[in-house]
Structure formats: C-alpha cells, structure tokens
C-alpha cells in the first residue's frame, strides 16, 4: 500500500470526528460571524473538507486544536473578503436541541444572566472561555488555536473566571 494511502483518514474516523466536533465548531464559527449560521456552516464544511485532505499522521495527535485553528482561519478569511470587522464572538448562543420543558423557564433567567456576564468579558477572555468550556479544548490546544502562549491562555481564563465570579457576587 502506498505511504500516502496509509496516511488518509478512514471514513469511520471522519464520521466520528464530524459527530464530535461539528456542533462546537458551528457554535464557534457562528459567534465569530455575528450569528450568520449559513456562513458558519460554510466555514465548518470547509474545515472538514480540509481535514479529509490533511495527512492523518501529521495531525491526529492534535486534531481538536487543528480543527478549531482551521475553522478560525477560515472565518477570518471570510471576514476579510467581506471587508468587515470581526464581530464579537459572544453574540450568538446555541440552544440545546432537546431541552427538558420543565427546566426551560427556570434555566432561561439564569442563562440570560450568565450570557450578559460573559458579554462583559473582553473578546479574548470570551474566546478562551468558550474554547475551554464549550469545545473542551486543553490550554495547549487553545494556545494553538489562538496563537497565545499556554501561560497566556491560563491568565485569560483565570481573569474570565475571576470577572464572572465578581459579577455573580454583585448580582
């Protein structure tokens, strides 16, 4: 078997990666694109197409960070071609597709308060917080996605949590 064929992604692996990362990538891209769901879907689709072409051996140990990095770059490229200013990543929320009806009313107020508090964080704090909490990326992966150092990621996450804690204490 040629070396190139050995480094291709098996279809079941691609399918599992799409299942695992499509929703977090869509949420991430949508926030960066100011809620433009269609554009977010395009960015995520392009991200997975690039994954299919990428040498598996080169990225399989860091696939999550690679996916978010490619998606982030794609969104930035899309914004540049529109000559628009990047939108604050906090403007769109992704609702649970099957929330328990009895919990919706009580959770809505708390969710709205938390969303408002997160909106008060700096854009960098919002981005690292979402990559950690929603995408489940490690500090190292977040650093790879954002271009920050690992210690800088830790600093921004610490500051985000501290600011949220202060906001909660004041409310």
Short mmCIF file of C-alpha atoms in Angstrom, two decimals:
data_model
loop_
_atom_site.label_atom_id
_atom_site.label_comp_id
_atom_site.label_asym_id
_atom_site.label_seq_id
_atom_site.Cartn_x
_atom_site.Cartn_y
_atom_site.Cartn_z
CA UNK A 1 0.00 0.00 0.00
CA UNK A 2 1.43 3.43 -0.89
CA UNK A 3 2.53 5.60 2.03
CA UNK A 4 0.00 8.30 1.06
CA UNK A 5 -2.92 5.87 1.34
CA UNK A 6 -1.80 4.85 4.83
CA UNK A 7 -1.98 8.48 5.94
CA UNK A 8 -5.54 9.05 4.73
CA UNK A 9 -8.41 9.23 7.19
CA UNK A 10 -10.72 6.20 7.39
CA UNK A 11 -14.34 7.15 6.64
CA UNK A 12 -15.50 5.98 10.07
CA UNK A 13 -12.90 8.21 11.74
CA UNK A 14 -14.02 11.25 9.73
CA UNK A 15 -17.63 10.45 10.62
CA UNK A 16 -16.77 10.20 14.33
CA UNK A 17 -14.86 13.50 14.19
CA UNK A 18 -17.78 15.23 12.48
CA UNK A 19 -20.15 13.84 15.13
CA UNK A 20 -17.86 15.03 17.94
CA UNK A 21 -16.81 18.46 16.64
CA UNK A 22 -19.44 19.74 14.19
CA UNK A 23 -21.70 21.36 16.80
CA UNK A 24 -18.89 23.05 18.80
CA UNK A 25 -17.29 24.27 15.56
CA UNK A 26 -20.62 25.64 14.31
CA UNK A 27 -21.17 27.48 17.60
CA UNK A 28 -17.63 28.87 17.50
CA UNK A 29 -17.84 29.99 13.85
CA UNK A 30 -21.33 31.41 14.27
CA UNK A 31 -20.23 33.57 17.20
CA UNK A 32 -17.26 34.87 15.24
CA UNK A 33 -19.54 35.63 12.27
CA UNK A 34 -22.08 37.57 14.30
CA UNK A 35 -24.73 34.86 14.13
CA UNK A 36 -24.56 34.19 10.39
CA UNK A 37 -25.47 30.50 10.56
CA UNK A 38 -25.13 29.96 6.80
CA UNK A 39 -21.60 31.35 6.77
CA UNK A 40 -20.74 29.32 9.87
CA UNK A 41 -21.92 26.15 8.14
CA UNK A 42 -19.76 27.01 5.13
CA UNK A 43 -16.71 27.57 7.34
CA UNK A 44 -17.22 24.29 9.20
CA UNK A 45 -17.82 22.37 5.98
CA UNK A 46 -14.58 23.75 4.55
CA UNK A 47 -12.81 22.81 7.79
CA UNK A 48 -13.88 19.17 7.46
CA UNK A 49 -13.01 19.13 3.75
CA UNK A 50 -9.50 20.28 4.64
CA UNK A 51 -9.34 17.58 7.30
CA UNK A 52 -10.09 14.94 4.66
CA UNK A 53 -7.15 16.21 2.57
CA UNK A 54 -4.74 16.54 5.50
CA UNK A 55 -2.14 13.87 6.28
CA UNK A 56 -3.61 11.96 9.23
CA UNK A 57 -0.19 11.16 10.72
CA UNK A 58 0.69 14.86 10.95
CA UNK A 59 -2.34 15.97 12.97
CA UNK A 60 -4.10 13.03 14.60
CA UNK A 61 -2.44 13.71 17.97
CA UNK A 62 -3.82 17.26 17.98
CA UNK A 63 -6.93 17.02 15.81
CA UNK A 64 -9.20 19.13 18.06
CA UNK A 65 -6.84 22.10 18.08
CA UNK A 66 -6.21 21.65 14.35
CA UNK A 67 -9.96 21.74 13.58
CA UNK A 68 -10.54 24.91 15.61
CA UNK A 69 -7.44 26.57 14.13
CA UNK A 70 -8.54 25.83 10.57
CA UNK A 71 -12.10 26.95 11.32
CA UNK A 72 -10.85 30.16 12.94
CA UNK A 73 -8.59 30.90 9.95
CA UNK A 74 -11.44 30.19 7.53
CA UNK A 75 -13.77 32.58 9.39
CA UNK A 76 -11.11 35.29 9.44
CA UNK A 77 -10.57 34.80 5.69
CA UNK A 78 -14.34 35.06 5.11
CA UNK A 79 -14.46 38.27 7.12
CA UNK A 80 -11.55 39.73 5.17
CA UNK A 81 -13.19 39.00 1.83
CA UNK A 82 -16.28 40.84 3.03
CA UNK A 83 -14.07 43.70 4.24
CA UNK A 84 -15.88 43.54 7.53
CA UNK A 85 -14.70 43.99 11.07
CA UNK A 86 -14.65 40.77 13.12
CA UNK A 87 -17.75 40.51 15.25
CA UNK A 88 -17.58 39.89 18.97
CA UNK A 89 -17.71 36.13 19.47
CA UNK A 90 -20.42 36.36 22.15
CA UNK A 91 -23.41 37.40 20.09
CA UNK A 92 -24.97 34.01 19.32
CA UNK A 93 -25.96 31.22 21.63
CA UNK A 94 -26.50 27.63 20.60
CA UNK A 95 -29.54 26.19 22.35
CA UNK A 96 -29.78 22.57 23.43
CA UNK A 97 -31.79 20.83 20.67
CA UNK A 98 -33.88 18.87 23.19
CA UNK A 99 -34.24 20.82 26.45
CA UNK A 100 -36.49 19.48 29.18
CA UNK A 101 -39.62 21.66 29.05
CA UNK A 102 -39.88 21.80 32.86
CA UNK A 103 -36.36 23.23 33.09
CA UNK A 104 -36.66 25.82 30.32
CA UNK A 105 -38.43 28.52 32.35
CA UNK A 106 -36.18 28.32 35.40
CA UNK A 107 -32.98 27.94 33.38
CA UNK A 108 -33.76 30.77 30.96
CA UNK A 109 -33.29 33.55 33.50
CA UNK A 110 -30.01 32.11 34.80
CA UNK A 111 -28.77 31.53 31.25
CA UNK A 112 -29.64 35.11 30.27
CA UNK A 113 -27.77 36.47 33.32
CA UNK A 114 -24.73 34.33 32.55
CA UNK A 115 -24.79 35.36 28.87
CA UNK A 116 -24.87 39.02 29.92
CA UNK A 117 -21.95 38.47 32.27
CA UNK A 118 -19.91 36.69 29.60
CA UNK A 119 -20.72 39.53 27.19
CA UNK A 120 -18.99 41.90 29.64
CA UNK A 121 -15.70 39.98 29.37
CA UNK A 122 -13.04 41.07 26.91
CA UNK A 123 -13.26 39.41 23.47
CA UNK A 124 -10.07 37.43 24.22
CA UNK A 125 -11.48 36.21 27.56
CA UNK A 126 -14.72 35.21 25.84
CA UNK A 127 -12.87 33.27 23.15
CA UNK A 128 -10.62 31.29 25.50
CA UNK A 129 -13.52 30.63 27.88
CA UNK A 130 -15.71 29.26 25.08
CA UNK A 131 -12.89 27.15 23.63
CA UNK A 132 -12.31 25.66 27.09
CA UNK A 133 -15.91 25.27 28.28
CA UNK A 134 -17.86 24.63 25.09
CA UNK A 135 -15.26 22.98 22.87
CA UNK A 136 -13.46 21.22 25.71
CA UNK A 137 -10.00 22.14 24.42
CA UNK A 138 -6.93 21.94 26.64
CA UNK A 139 -4.82 25.01 27.39
CA UNK A 140 -2.26 23.77 24.87
CA UNK A 141 -4.96 23.34 22.20
CA UNK A 142 -6.41 26.77 22.94
CA UNK A 143 -2.91 28.24 22.61
CA UNK A 144 -2.53 26.54 19.24
CA UNK A 145 -5.89 27.87 18.03
CA UNK A 146 -5.44 31.45 19.22
CA UNK A 147 -1.69 31.91 18.85
CA UNK A 148 -1.34 32.74 22.55
CA UNK A 149 1.15 31.05 24.86
CA UNK A 150 -0.17 28.36 27.21
CA UNK A 151 0.50 30.63 30.20
CA UNK A 152 -1.33 33.49 28.47
CA UNK A 153 -4.32 31.19 27.93
CA UNK A 154 -4.25 30.36 31.63
CA UNK A 155 -4.10 34.04 32.52
CA UNK A 156 -7.08 34.93 30.30
CA UNK A 157 -9.12 32.00 31.63
CA UNK A 158 -8.28 32.94 35.21
CA UNK A 159 -9.27 36.55 34.58
CA UNK A 160 -12.51 35.46 32.88
CA UNK A 161 -13.47 33.26 35.82
CA UNK A 162 -12.49 35.96 38.32
CA UNK A 163 -14.58 38.54 36.45
CA UNK A 164 -17.57 36.17 36.27
CA UNK A 165 -17.25 35.40 39.98
CA UNK A 166 -17.18 39.13 40.78
CA UNK A 167 -20.22 39.73 38.56
CA UNK A 168 -22.12 36.92 40.30
CA UNK A 169 -21.23 38.31 43.71
CA UNK A 170 -22.58 41.73 42.70
CA UNK A 171 -25.87 40.43 41.28
#
